[in-house]
Amino acid sequence: MGNAPVASLTQRPRNQAASDSAVDNDLEQIQSTNSSLKLDDNPPNGGYGWVCVACSAFINAHTWGVNSSYGVFLQYYLSYDTFPNTSPLVYAFIGGLSISQAMLLAPLATHVIHLYGTKVCLHIGIFLQTLSLIGASFATQQYQLILSQGICFGWGMGFLFVGSVGITAQWFTTKRSLANSISAAGSGAGGLIYSLVTQAAINNLGLAWAFRILGICSFAVNITASNLIRDRNAQTGARHKAFDWKLLRRPEFLLVQGWSWFSMLGYCILLFSLPSYGRAIGLSANQGSVLGAVLNAGQMLGRPFIGLMSDRWGRINLATSLSIICGIFCFAFWIPAELLPSPMGLLCFFSIFGGAVAGTFWATIAPVGAEVVGLRDLPSALSWTWLLMVPPTTTAEAIALEMRRTDATSWIYLPPQIFTSFMYLAGGVCLWVVRGWKIGEMEMTERKLRERNARRESMMPATNAEKSRAGHESGHDELTPDSVLRREIWAPRNILRNMVKMQVV
């Protein structure tokens, strides 16, 4: 009889034990999704991680940076009719094709990482990109240029980008956004440098050798960086699924995709239309190209600042704010520039500061993705993101060209300018809602932990009467169902309240 209370504790009813087990499983799932900081074995936040940041920045400079020099090639093609019977639309299509193909290859590249590892993925990208640039140097027909500089280059850039983009986040927690932004700044630096290098090579050595120089330089840098960079997939438990369909059932993830869509529509239009906009308002071709270069310089300088502020003020907070600020900048500085007799000064101001925030998506997508889905599901989340970005990156500039007021003598680009502004604002609103969800999700996790601890305390060795009384008084006989808590998070009243809370997320 004296052992009855102990026996009753060690031989609990089966449904109660199952309930506790289910509670523990739910909490483990919540914690793994909620905080990427607990998924790995305490990243070093420095050390060799900074080597990986530098390697990723060099890879970005010699992929996206090289791709940014396409404007120089485009100007040459249109000026000298290099490939007969090729319309300007085809040349413009080649530039968009390289970006969309890089995004389209993301799921395949993710699957290659899952099967063979990161370095194999990077080396495939190096081979394809080098092949494309060397092949383009021998192109004499329209289809050869499309296959080499368009499709093959996009494939190589896609393998290199996917293979390197998630590594920086694996090495950092407190400095993750800063490290990722330094890495992303490489594309701006590469765009600035290679635009000048390409023009100089064409002027002095000709088109063919310009391609070959780009191919040789990018091969040398990318092969070195890919051999030095290291992933931490084993430590983080990263799951490199090309498509995790469960993510598409998560509203917060779909809102992140809305942010990416709207941001890319605005970003591509701004990046590709600014030089031609300059010509439309009376600037010279050289001044138009300077605007594009200044925009790239703004991205190069702005992305590390974005990362530093993200680590201090919150990754979702800053990505939301800067997306909205970019939309406001377009309204406040880009549109009114045409009213000035000498608009170059205001446009340069807009290019440097607008460029600093225009590429917020590229600087923050990996850290924001880690906050939303966790490090374990980040590769799959990024894979979905790159794939779903194919339509906006492919059609953005075409939309802008169709929206122009071609029959007008002034304000020709007003519709694309307004459209760009609203795209950034819409993207910011999408991420603002994600911020409300994140705060609610953090509160839900804390509530579940409190309830579990209270339940365990009530199950400590004691008499049945004491245990029953303690459980009754604490009100924790049963945990609040997870589905109920999630519905509470997404209740409009709670979302709106959390959206305006002053909290670092």
Short mmCIF file of C-alpha atoms in Angstrom, two decimals:
data_model
loop_
_atom_site.label_atom_id
_atom_site.label_comp_id
_atom_site.label_asym_id
_atom_site.label_seq_id
_atom_site.Cartn_x
_atom_site.Cartn_y
_atom_site.Cartn_z
CA MET A 1 0.00 0.00 0.00
CA GLY A 2 2.85 2.34 0.86
CA ASN A 3 4.25 1.91 -2.67
CA ALA A 4 0.97 2.65 -4.40
CA PRO A 5 1.69 6.34 -5.13
CA VAL A 6 5.08 5.49 -6.65
CA ALA A 7 3.56 2.75 -8.73
CA SER A 8 0.85 5.08 -9.94
CA LEU A 9 3.54 7.48 -11.15
CA THR A 10 5.71 4.89 -12.85
CA GLN A 11 2.74 3.17 -14.45
CA ARG A 12 0.75 6.09 -15.81
CA PRO A 13 -2.17 5.50 -18.14
CA ARG A 14 -1.13 4.86 -21.71
CA ASN A 15 -3.07 7.79 -23.13
CA GLN A 16 -1.41 10.18 -20.65
CA ALA A 17 2.07 8.97 -21.59
CA ALA A 18 1.19 9.28 -25.24
CA SER A 19 -0.09 12.79 -24.63
CA ASP A 20 3.18 13.82 -22.97
CA SER A 21 5.14 12.28 -25.82
CA ALA A 22 3.07 14.15 -28.37
CA VAL A 23 3.57 17.37 -26.42
CA ASP A 24 7.34 16.91 -26.43
CA ASN A 25 7.33 16.16 -30.16
CA ASP A 26 5.24 19.24 -30.90
CA LEU A 27 7.53 21.42 -28.84
CA GLU A 28 10.63 20.06 -30.53
CA GLN A 29 9.08 20.81 -33.91
CA ILE A 30 8.11 24.32 -32.85
CA GLN A 31 11.57 25.05 -31.47
CA SER A 32 13.31 23.73 -34.59
CA THR A 33 11.12 25.90 -36.80
CA ASN A 34 11.11 28.96 -34.61
CA SER A 35 14.77 29.50 -33.86
CA SER A 36 17.55 28.61 -36.22
CA LEU A 37 19.98 29.49 -33.47
CA LYS A 38 19.33 26.14 -31.73
CA LEU A 39 19.68 23.88 -34.73
CA ASP A 40 23.45 23.71 -34.98
CA ASP A 41 26.34 23.28 -32.61
CA ASN A 42 26.92 26.96 -31.85
CA PRO A 43 28.34 28.48 -35.05
CA PRO A 44 31.66 30.25 -34.45
CA ASN A 45 30.41 33.69 -35.58
CA GLY A 46 33.85 34.35 -37.03
CA GLY A 47 37.05 32.46 -37.62
CA TYR A 48 36.97 30.50 -40.85
CA GLY A 49 33.47 31.80 -41.39
CA TRP A 50 34.94 35.08 -42.60
CA VAL A 51 36.98 33.17 -45.18
CA CYS A 52 33.72 31.67 -46.41
CA VAL A 53 32.17 35.14 -46.53
CA ALA A 54 35.05 36.37 -48.70
CA CYS A 55 34.79 33.32 -50.97
CA SER A 56 31.06 33.84 -51.38
CA ALA A 57 31.60 37.53 -52.17
CA PHE A 58 34.17 36.65 -54.86
CA ILE A 59 31.80 34.09 -56.36
CA ASN A 60 29.01 36.68 -56.46
CA ALA A 61 31.37 39.20 -58.07
CA HIS A 62 32.31 36.71 -60.78
CA THR A 63 28.77 35.52 -61.49
CA TRP A 64 26.21 38.27 -60.91
CA GLY A 65 28.91 40.90 -61.35
CA VAL A 66 29.91 39.51 -64.73
CA ASN A 67 26.24 39.31 -65.67
CA SER A 68 25.82 43.00 -64.80
CA SER A 69 28.29 43.84 -67.55
CA TYR A 70 25.73 42.68 -70.12
CA GLY A 71 24.65 46.28 -70.53
CA VAL A 72 28.04 47.00 -72.11
CA PHE A 73 27.62 44.07 -74.49
CA LEU A 74 24.09 45.19 -75.32
CA GLN A 75 25.25 48.67 -76.25
CA TYR A 76 27.92 47.17 -78.51
CA TYR A 77 25.47 44.79 -80.19
CA LEU A 78 23.01 47.57 -80.97
CA SER A 79 25.69 49.98 -82.19
CA TYR A 80 27.56 47.67 -84.55
CA ASP A 81 24.95 45.10 -85.64
CA THR A 82 27.34 42.31 -84.65
CA PHE A 83 24.85 39.53 -85.34
CA PRO A 84 22.85 40.24 -88.51
CA ASN A 85 19.05 39.98 -88.46
CA THR A 86 18.95 40.07 -84.67
CA SER A 87 16.39 42.48 -83.23
CA PRO A 88 16.95 44.56 -80.07
CA LEU A 89 14.24 42.49 -78.39
CA VAL A 90 16.31 39.33 -78.86
CA TYR A 91 19.35 40.99 -77.32
CA ALA A 92 17.24 42.13 -74.37
CA PHE A 93 15.85 38.60 -74.08
CA ILE A 94 19.38 37.19 -73.71
CA GLY A 95 20.04 39.37 -70.67
CA GLY A 96 16.79 38.30 -68.99
CA LEU A 97 17.35 34.69 -70.00
CA SER A 98 20.60 34.43 -68.06
CA ILE A 99 18.88 35.49 -64.83
CA SER A 100 15.78 33.34 -65.29
CA GLN A 101 17.84 30.27 -66.18
CA ALA A 102 19.90 30.74 -63.02
CA MET A 103 16.68 30.77 -60.99
CA LEU A 104 15.20 27.86 -62.93
CA LEU A 105 18.22 25.65 -62.24
CA ALA A 106 18.01 26.22 -58.48
CA PRO A 107 16.01 23.04 -57.65
CA LEU A 108 18.38 20.89 -59.70
CA ALA A 109 21.40 22.51 -58.07
CA THR A 110 19.89 21.90 -54.62
CA HIS A 111 19.37 18.24 -55.52
CA VAL A 112 22.98 17.98 -56.68
CA ILE A 113 24.12 19.30 -53.29
CA HIS A 114 21.93 16.70 -51.58
CA LEU A 115 23.42 13.86 -53.64
CA TYR A 116 27.04 14.86 -54.18
CA GLY A 117 27.86 17.82 -51.95
CA THR A 118 28.45 21.54 -52.29
CA LYS A 119 31.80 21.45 -54.07
CA VAL A 120 30.48 19.27 -56.90
CA CYS A 121 27.67 21.78 -57.44
CA LEU A 122 30.14 24.68 -57.51
CA HIS A 123 32.50 22.93 -59.92
CA ILE A 124 29.64 22.17 -62.32
CA GLY A 125 28.77 25.86 -62.28
CA ILE A 126 32.37 26.88 -62.96
CA PHE A 127 32.56 24.52 -65.94
CA LEU A 128 29.30 25.77 -67.46
CA GLN A 129 30.04 29.45 -66.95
CA THR A 130 33.54 29.17 -68.39
CA LEU A 131 32.19 27.15 -71.32
CA SER A 132 29.54 29.79 -71.99
CA LEU A 133 31.96 32.73 -72.08
CA ILE A 134 34.58 30.96 -74.17
CA GLY A 135 31.85 29.62 -76.45
CA ALA A 136 30.33 33.08 -76.88
CA SER A 137 33.71 34.36 -78.09
CA PHE A 138 33.35 32.08 -81.14
CA ALA A 139 29.65 32.79 -81.77
CA THR A 140 28.73 34.10 -85.21
CA GLN A 141 25.00 33.35 -85.31
CA GLN A 142 22.05 34.51 -83.24
CA TYR A 143 21.22 31.07 -81.84
CA GLN A 144 24.83 30.52 -80.79
CA LEU A 145 24.77 33.68 -78.71
CA ILE A 146 21.46 32.69 -77.11
CA LEU A 147 22.77 29.23 -76.19
CA SER A 148 26.09 30.49 -74.83
CA GLN A 149 25.67 33.92 -73.27
CA GLY A 150 22.02 33.33 -72.41
CA ILE A 151 21.21 29.74 -71.45
CA CYS A 152 24.59 28.20 -70.64
CA PHE A 153 25.79 31.22 -68.69
CA GLY A 154 22.55 31.23 -66.71
CA TRP A 155 22.99 27.55 -65.86
CA GLY A 156 26.54 28.09 -64.64
CA MET A 157 25.54 31.11 -62.61
CA GLY A 158 22.66 29.14 -61.09
CA PHE A 159 24.87 26.27 -59.88
CA LEU A 160 27.43 28.69 -58.43
CA PHE A 161 24.81 30.87 -56.78
CA VAL A 162 22.81 28.05 -55.17
CA GLY A 163 25.96 26.28 -54.08
CA SER A 164 27.28 29.31 -52.20
CA VAL A 165 24.30 31.39 -51.12
CA GLY A 166 23.32 29.37 -48.04
CA ILE A 167 26.81 28.76 -46.64
CA THR A 168 27.33 32.14 -45.00
CA ALA A 169 24.21 31.77 -42.84
CA GLN A 170 25.53 28.46 -41.50
CA TRP A 171 28.62 30.08 -39.98
CA PHE A 172 26.94 32.92 -38.09
CA THR A 173 24.10 33.69 -35.71
CA THR A 174 24.62 37.12 -34.12
CA LYS A 175 26.51 38.40 -37.20
CA ARG A 176 24.58 36.47 -39.82
CA SER A 177 22.99 39.42 -41.61
CA LEU A 178 26.25 41.40 -41.71
CA ALA A 179 28.14 38.43 -43.13
CA ASN A 180 25.44 37.72 -45.69
CA SER A 181 25.34 41.36 -46.77
CA ILE A 182 29.11 41.50 -47.26
CA SER A 183 28.78 38.42 -49.42
CA ALA A 184 25.94 39.97 -51.41
CA ALA A 185 27.94 43.19 -51.86
CA GLY A 186 30.30 41.22 -54.07
CA SER A 187 27.78 41.35 -56.90
CA GLY A 188 27.71 45.15 -56.79
CA ALA A 189 31.49 45.37 -56.73
CA GLY A 190 31.75 42.90 -59.60
CA GLY A 191 29.16 44.79 -61.61
CA LEU A 192 31.04 48.04 -61.17
CA ILE A 193 34.45 46.56 -62.02
CA TYR A 194 33.49 44.27 -64.87
CA SER A 195 31.42 46.89 -66.63
CA LEU A 196 34.58 48.99 -66.93
CA VAL A 197 36.81 46.01 -67.74
CA THR A 198 34.47 44.75 -70.45
CA GLN A 199 34.27 48.12 -72.18
CA ALA A 200 38.07 48.51 -72.08
CA ALA A 201 38.58 44.99 -73.44
CA ILE A 202 36.15 45.55 -76.32
CA ASN A 203 37.77 48.86 -77.23
CA ASN A 204 41.33 47.50 -77.18
CA LEU A 205 41.07 43.80 -78.03
CA GLY A 206 37.67 43.27 -79.61
CA LEU A 207 34.47 41.44 -78.64
CA ALA A 208 35.87 37.90 -78.81
CA TRP A 209 38.77 38.58 -76.48
CA ALA A 210 36.51 40.45 -74.07
CA PHE A 211 34.55 37.20 -73.64
CA ARG A 212 37.74 35.19 -73.23
CA ILE A 213 39.16 37.54 -70.62
CA LEU A 214 35.94 37.33 -68.62
CA GLY A 215 35.99 33.54 -68.92
CA ILE A 216 39.61 33.21 -67.79
CA CYS A 217 39.29 35.67 -64.90
CA SER A 218 36.03 34.22 -63.60
CA PHE A 219 37.40 30.67 -63.85
CA ALA A 220 40.54 31.51 -61.87
CA VAL A 221 38.68 33.28 -59.08
CA ASN A 222 35.72 30.90 -58.87
CA ILE A 223 37.83 27.73 -58.78
CA THR A 224 39.94 29.18 -55.96
CA ALA A 225 36.94 30.37 -53.95
CA SER A 226 35.01 27.12 -54.42
CA ASN A 227 37.94 25.07 -53.11
CA LEU A 228 38.36 27.27 -50.04
CA ILE A 229 34.70 27.61 -49.06
CA ARG A 230 33.24 25.10 -46.59
CA ASP A 231 29.64 24.30 -45.76
CA ARG A 232 28.31 23.16 -42.38
CA ASN A 233 25.46 20.99 -43.62
CA ALA A 234 26.34 18.15 -41.25
CA GLN A 235 26.38 20.42 -38.19
CA THR A 236 23.13 22.21 -39.02
CA GLY A 237 21.30 19.08 -40.17
CA ALA A 238 20.36 20.87 -43.40
CA ARG A 239 17.88 18.97 -45.54
CA HIS A 240 18.64 19.63 -49.20
CA LYS A 241 15.28 18.77 -50.67
CA ALA A 242 14.72 20.45 -53.99
CA PHE A 243 10.99 20.70 -53.27
CA ASP A 244 9.54 20.40 -49.80
CA TRP A 245 5.86 20.74 -50.59
CA LYS A 246 4.98 21.27 -46.94
CA LEU A 247 6.45 24.76 -47.12
CA LEU A 248 3.73 25.79 -49.58
CA ARG A 249 1.12 25.14 -46.89
CA ARG A 250 2.68 27.71 -44.57
CA PRO A 251 1.14 31.20 -44.95
CA GLU A 252 4.26 32.93 -43.64
CA PHE A 253 6.38 31.28 -46.33
CA LEU A 254 3.93 32.30 -49.06
CA LEU A 255 4.09 35.88 -47.81
CA VAL A 256 7.88 35.76 -48.11
CA GLN A 257 7.37 34.67 -51.71
CA GLY A 258 5.08 37.65 -52.23
CA TRP A 259 7.86 39.88 -50.94
CA SER A 260 10.32 38.27 -53.35
CA TRP A 261 7.96 38.65 -56.33
CA PHE A 262 7.18 42.31 -55.72
CA SER A 263 10.80 43.14 -54.86
CA MET A 264 12.14 41.51 -58.02
CA LEU A 265 9.61 43.23 -60.26
CA GLY A 266 10.70 46.58 -58.85
CA TYR A 267 14.40 45.73 -58.72
CA CYS A 268 14.74 44.50 -62.32
CA ILE A 269 12.85 47.48 -63.71
CA LEU A 270 14.98 49.91 -61.72
CA LEU A 271 18.24 48.18 -62.62
CA PHE A 272 17.59 47.87 -66.35
CA SER A 273 15.47 50.98 -67.00
CA LEU A 274 17.51 53.68 -65.26
CA PRO A 275 20.06 54.18 -68.09
CA SER A 276 17.38 54.24 -70.79
CA TYR A 277 15.27 56.55 -68.63
CA GLY A 278 18.22 58.96 -68.61
CA ARG A 279 18.26 59.00 -72.40
CA ALA A 280 14.49 59.58 -72.47
CA ILE A 281 14.78 62.78 -70.42
CA GLY A 282 17.65 64.18 -72.48
CA LEU A 283 20.80 62.83 -70.86
CA SER A 284 23.62 61.47 -72.99
CA ALA A 285 24.35 57.77 -73.37
CA ASN A 286 27.44 58.20 -71.23
CA GLN A 287 25.45 59.87 -68.46
CA GLY A 288 22.91 57.05 -68.61
CA SER A 289 25.64 54.46 -68.17
CA VAL A 290 27.03 56.45 -65.24
CA LEU A 291 23.65 56.20 -63.53
CA GLY A 292 23.77 52.42 -63.88
CA ALA A 293 27.31 52.33 -62.48
CA VAL A 294 26.37 54.54 -59.54
CA LEU A 295 23.41 52.26 -58.82
CA ASN A 296 25.78 49.28 -58.64
CA ALA A 297 28.11 51.26 -56.38
CA GLY A 298 25.17 52.01 -54.11
CA GLN A 299 24.41 48.31 -53.83
CA MET A 300 28.04 47.53 -53.07
CA LEU A 301 28.19 50.11 -50.27
CA GLY A 302 24.70 49.61 -48.93
CA ARG A 303 24.54 45.86 -48.45
CA PRO A 304 27.12 45.58 -45.63
CA PHE A 305 25.33 48.44 -43.85
CA ILE A 306 22.05 46.56 -44.27
CA GLY A 307 23.60 43.48 -42.71
CA LEU A 308 25.04 45.38 -39.75
CA MET A 309 21.75 47.09 -39.01
CA SER A 310 19.84 43.82 -39.46
CA ASP A 311 21.85 42.17 -36.69
CA ARG A 312 21.10 45.10 -34.39
CA TRP A 313 17.50 45.94 -35.25
CA GLY A 314 16.24 42.58 -36.48
CA ARG A 315 16.42 40.90 -39.88
CA ILE A 316 12.71 40.98 -40.65
CA ASN A 317 12.38 44.48 -39.21
CA LEU A 318 15.02 46.00 -41.46
CA ALA A 319 14.04 44.10 -44.61
CA THR A 320 10.48 45.34 -44.15
CA SER A 321 11.50 48.94 -43.50
CA LEU A 322 13.97 49.22 -46.37
CA SER A 323 11.56 47.71 -48.89
CA ILE A 324 9.04 50.39 -47.99
CA ILE A 325 11.72 53.11 -47.97
CA CYS A 326 12.81 52.15 -51.49
CA GLY A 327 9.26 52.59 -52.72
CA ILE A 328 9.14 56.01 -51.07
CA PHE A 329 12.49 56.97 -52.63
CA CYS A 330 11.11 56.20 -56.10
CA PHE A 331 8.19 58.54 -55.48
CA ALA A 332 10.27 61.25 -53.78
CA PHE A 333 13.40 61.40 -55.99
CA TRP A 334 13.12 59.35 -59.17
CA ILE A 335 9.80 60.69 -60.48
CA PRO A 336 10.39 64.42 -59.71
CA ALA A 337 13.84 64.38 -61.36
CA GLU A 338 12.30 65.15 -64.74
CA LEU A 339 11.04 68.49 -63.42
CA LEU A 340 14.58 69.81 -62.93
CA PRO A 341 16.50 71.58 -65.71
CA SER A 342 19.63 69.61 -64.72
CA PRO A 343 18.40 66.30 -63.27
CA MET A 344 21.76 64.50 -63.20
CA GLY A 345 22.56 65.50 -59.62
CA LEU A 346 19.26 64.31 -58.19
CA LEU A 347 19.41 61.11 -60.22
CA CYS A 348 22.92 60.35 -58.94
CA PHE A 349 21.68 60.94 -55.40
CA PHE A 350 18.77 58.59 -56.05
CA SER A 351 21.05 56.03 -57.67
CA ILE A 352 23.46 55.85 -54.75
CA PHE A 353 20.86 55.85 -51.96
CA GLY A 354 18.16 54.06 -53.90
CA GLY A 355 20.73 51.50 -55.01
CA ALA A 356 21.74 50.95 -51.40
CA VAL A 357 18.21 49.79 -50.50
CA ALA A 358 16.96 48.51 -53.87
CA GLY A 359 18.79 45.20 -53.45
CA THR A 360 17.59 44.61 -49.89
CA PHE A 361 16.08 41.30 -51.01
CA TRP A 362 19.44 39.87 -52.07
CA ALA A 363 21.13 40.96 -48.84
CA THR A 364 18.43 39.61 -46.51
CA ILE A 365 16.64 36.69 -48.15
CA ALA A 366 18.82 34.01 -46.55
CA PRO A 367 18.69 35.47 -43.00
CA VAL A 368 14.97 36.18 -43.30
CA GLY A 369 14.40 32.68 -44.66
CA ALA A 370 16.29 31.22 -41.71
CA GLU A 371 14.07 33.18 -39.32
CA VAL A 372 10.90 31.95 -41.01
CA VAL A 373 11.62 28.27 -41.74
CA GLY A 374 14.82 27.55 -39.78
CA LEU A 375 18.25 26.49 -41.00
CA ARG A 376 17.20 22.89 -41.50
CA ASP A 377 14.62 23.78 -44.16
CA LEU A 378 16.47 26.83 -45.53
CA PRO A 379 17.93 25.07 -48.62
CA SER A 380 14.49 23.90 -49.72
CA ALA A 381 12.96 27.30 -48.96
CA LEU A 382 15.60 29.05 -51.04
CA SER A 383 15.10 26.53 -53.82
CA TRP A 384 11.39 27.36 -53.95
CA THR A 385 12.23 31.07 -53.82
CA TRP A 386 14.60 30.94 -56.78
CA LEU A 387 12.16 28.86 -58.84
CA LEU A 388 9.20 31.13 -58.12
CA MET A 389 11.30 34.16 -59.07
CA VAL A 390 11.61 33.00 -62.69
CA PRO A 391 8.41 34.74 -63.91
CA PRO A 392 9.08 38.19 -62.38
CA THR A 393 12.74 38.29 -63.37
CA THR A 394 11.88 37.22 -66.92
CA THR A 395 8.99 39.63 -67.48
CA ALA A 396 9.88 42.69 -65.37
CA GLU A 397 11.68 44.68 -68.05
CA ALA A 398 9.15 43.65 -70.70
CA ILE A 399 6.40 45.01 -68.46
CA ALA A 400 8.27 48.28 -68.08
CA LEU A 401 8.78 48.65 -71.84
CA GLU A 402 5.11 48.00 -72.52
CA MET A 403 4.03 50.53 -69.89
CA ARG A 404 6.06 53.38 -71.36
CA ARG A 405 4.16 56.31 -72.89
CA THR A 406 5.93 55.99 -76.24
CA ASP A 407 3.60 58.47 -77.94
CA ALA A 408 4.37 61.21 -75.41
CA THR A 409 7.16 63.77 -75.45
CA SER A 410 7.55 63.93 -71.67
CA TRP A 411 7.00 61.67 -68.67
CA ILE A 412 7.56 58.67 -70.91
CA TYR A 413 8.63 56.49 -67.99
CA LEU A 414 6.03 57.70 -65.49
CA PRO A 415 3.90 54.49 -65.52
CA PRO A 416 6.94 52.20 -64.96
CA GLN A 417 8.16 54.53 -62.22
CA ILE A 418 4.84 54.40 -60.38
CA PHE A 419 4.65 50.63 -60.89
CA THR A 420 8.15 50.19 -59.44
CA SER A 421 7.28 52.28 -56.40
CA PHE A 422 4.16 50.28 -55.64
CA MET A 423 6.00 46.98 -56.10
CA TYR A 424 8.46 47.86 -53.35
CA LEU A 425 5.65 49.08 -51.11
CA ALA A 426 3.64 45.89 -51.67
CA GLY A 427 6.69 43.76 -50.90
CA GLY A 428 7.24 45.65 -47.66
CA VAL A 429 3.63 45.10 -46.61
CA CYS A 430 3.94 41.34 -47.24
CA LEU A 431 6.98 41.16 -44.99
CA TRP A 432 5.31 43.37 -42.41
CA VAL A 433 2.62 40.73 -42.01
CA VAL A 434 5.36 38.09 -41.66
CA ARG A 435 6.76 40.19 -38.83
CA GLY A 436 3.41 40.02 -37.05
CA TRP A 437 3.37 36.23 -37.47
CA LYS A 438 6.94 35.89 -36.19
CA ILE A 439 6.23 37.79 -32.98
CA GLY A 440 3.11 35.69 -32.40
CA GLU A 441 5.02 32.49 -33.10
CA MET A 442 7.70 33.44 -30.58
CA GLU A 443 5.01 34.09 -27.98
CA MET A 444 3.38 30.75 -28.77
CA THR A 445 6.64 28.89 -28.22
CA GLU A 446 7.16 30.58 -24.86
CA ARG A 447 3.61 29.70 -23.84
CA LYS A 448 4.06 26.05 -24.79
CA LEU A 449 7.30 25.87 -22.83
CA ARG A 450 5.67 27.35 -19.74
CA GLU A 451 2.79 24.90 -19.98
CA ARG A 452 5.11 21.94 -20.41
CA ASN A 453 7.26 22.94 -17.44
CA ALA A 454 4.18 23.41 -15.28
CA ARG A 455 2.87 20.01 -16.34
CA ARG A 456 6.15 18.30 -15.52
CA GLU A 457 6.27 19.96 -12.10
CA SER A 458 2.78 18.70 -11.38
CA MET A 459 3.96 15.15 -12.18
CA MET A 460 6.79 15.13 -9.65
CA PRO A 461 6.63 12.26 -7.04
CA ALA A 462 3.81 13.04 -4.66
CA THR A 463 0.59 11.54 -3.44
CA ASN A 464 -2.23 11.20 -5.93
CA ALA A 465 -4.25 13.72 -3.97
CA GLU A 466 -1.44 16.27 -3.96
CA LYS A 467 -0.75 15.71 -7.66
CA SER A 468 -4.41 16.10 -8.56
CA ARG A 469 -4.78 19.21 -6.42
CA ALA A 470 -1.60 20.77 -7.88
CA GLY A 471 -2.72 20.05 -11.41
CA HIS A 472 -6.16 21.46 -10.72
CA GLU A 473 -4.81 24.60 -9.09
CA SER A 474 -2.25 25.23 -11.83
CA GLY A 475 -4.80 24.78 -14.59
CA HIS A 476 -2.36 22.73 -16.70
CA ASP A 477 -4.04 19.34 -16.75
CA GLU A 478 -4.09 19.66 -20.54
CA LEU A 479 -1.94 21.70 -22.87
CA THR A 480 -3.51 24.15 -25.27
CA PRO A 481 -3.74 22.37 -28.65
CA ASP A 482 -1.15 23.52 -31.16
CA SER A 483 -3.79 24.12 -33.82
CA VAL A 484 -5.64 26.49 -31.49
CA LEU A 485 -2.50 28.50 -30.83
CA ARG A 486 -1.72 28.79 -34.54
CA ARG A 487 -5.23 30.02 -35.26
CA GLU A 488 -4.75 32.62 -32.56
CA ILE A 489 -1.53 33.81 -34.21
CA TRP A 490 -3.23 34.36 -37.57
CA ALA A 491 -6.31 36.03 -36.12
CA PRO A 492 -6.46 39.49 -37.77
CA ARG A 493 -6.62 41.24 -34.40
CA ASN A 494 -3.50 39.48 -33.13
CA ILE A 495 -1.59 39.93 -36.40
CA LEU A 496 -2.30 43.67 -36.46
CA ARG A 497 -1.32 44.01 -32.80
CA ASN A 498 1.95 42.16 -33.34
CA MET A 499 2.75 44.11 -36.52
CA VAL A 500 3.01 47.35 -34.54
CA LYS A 501 4.85 45.92 -31.54
CA MET A 502 8.30 47.35 -30.86
CA GLN A 503 10.36 44.16 -30.89
CA VAL A 504 13.54 42.95 -32.58
CA VAL A 505 12.73 40.11 -35.00
#
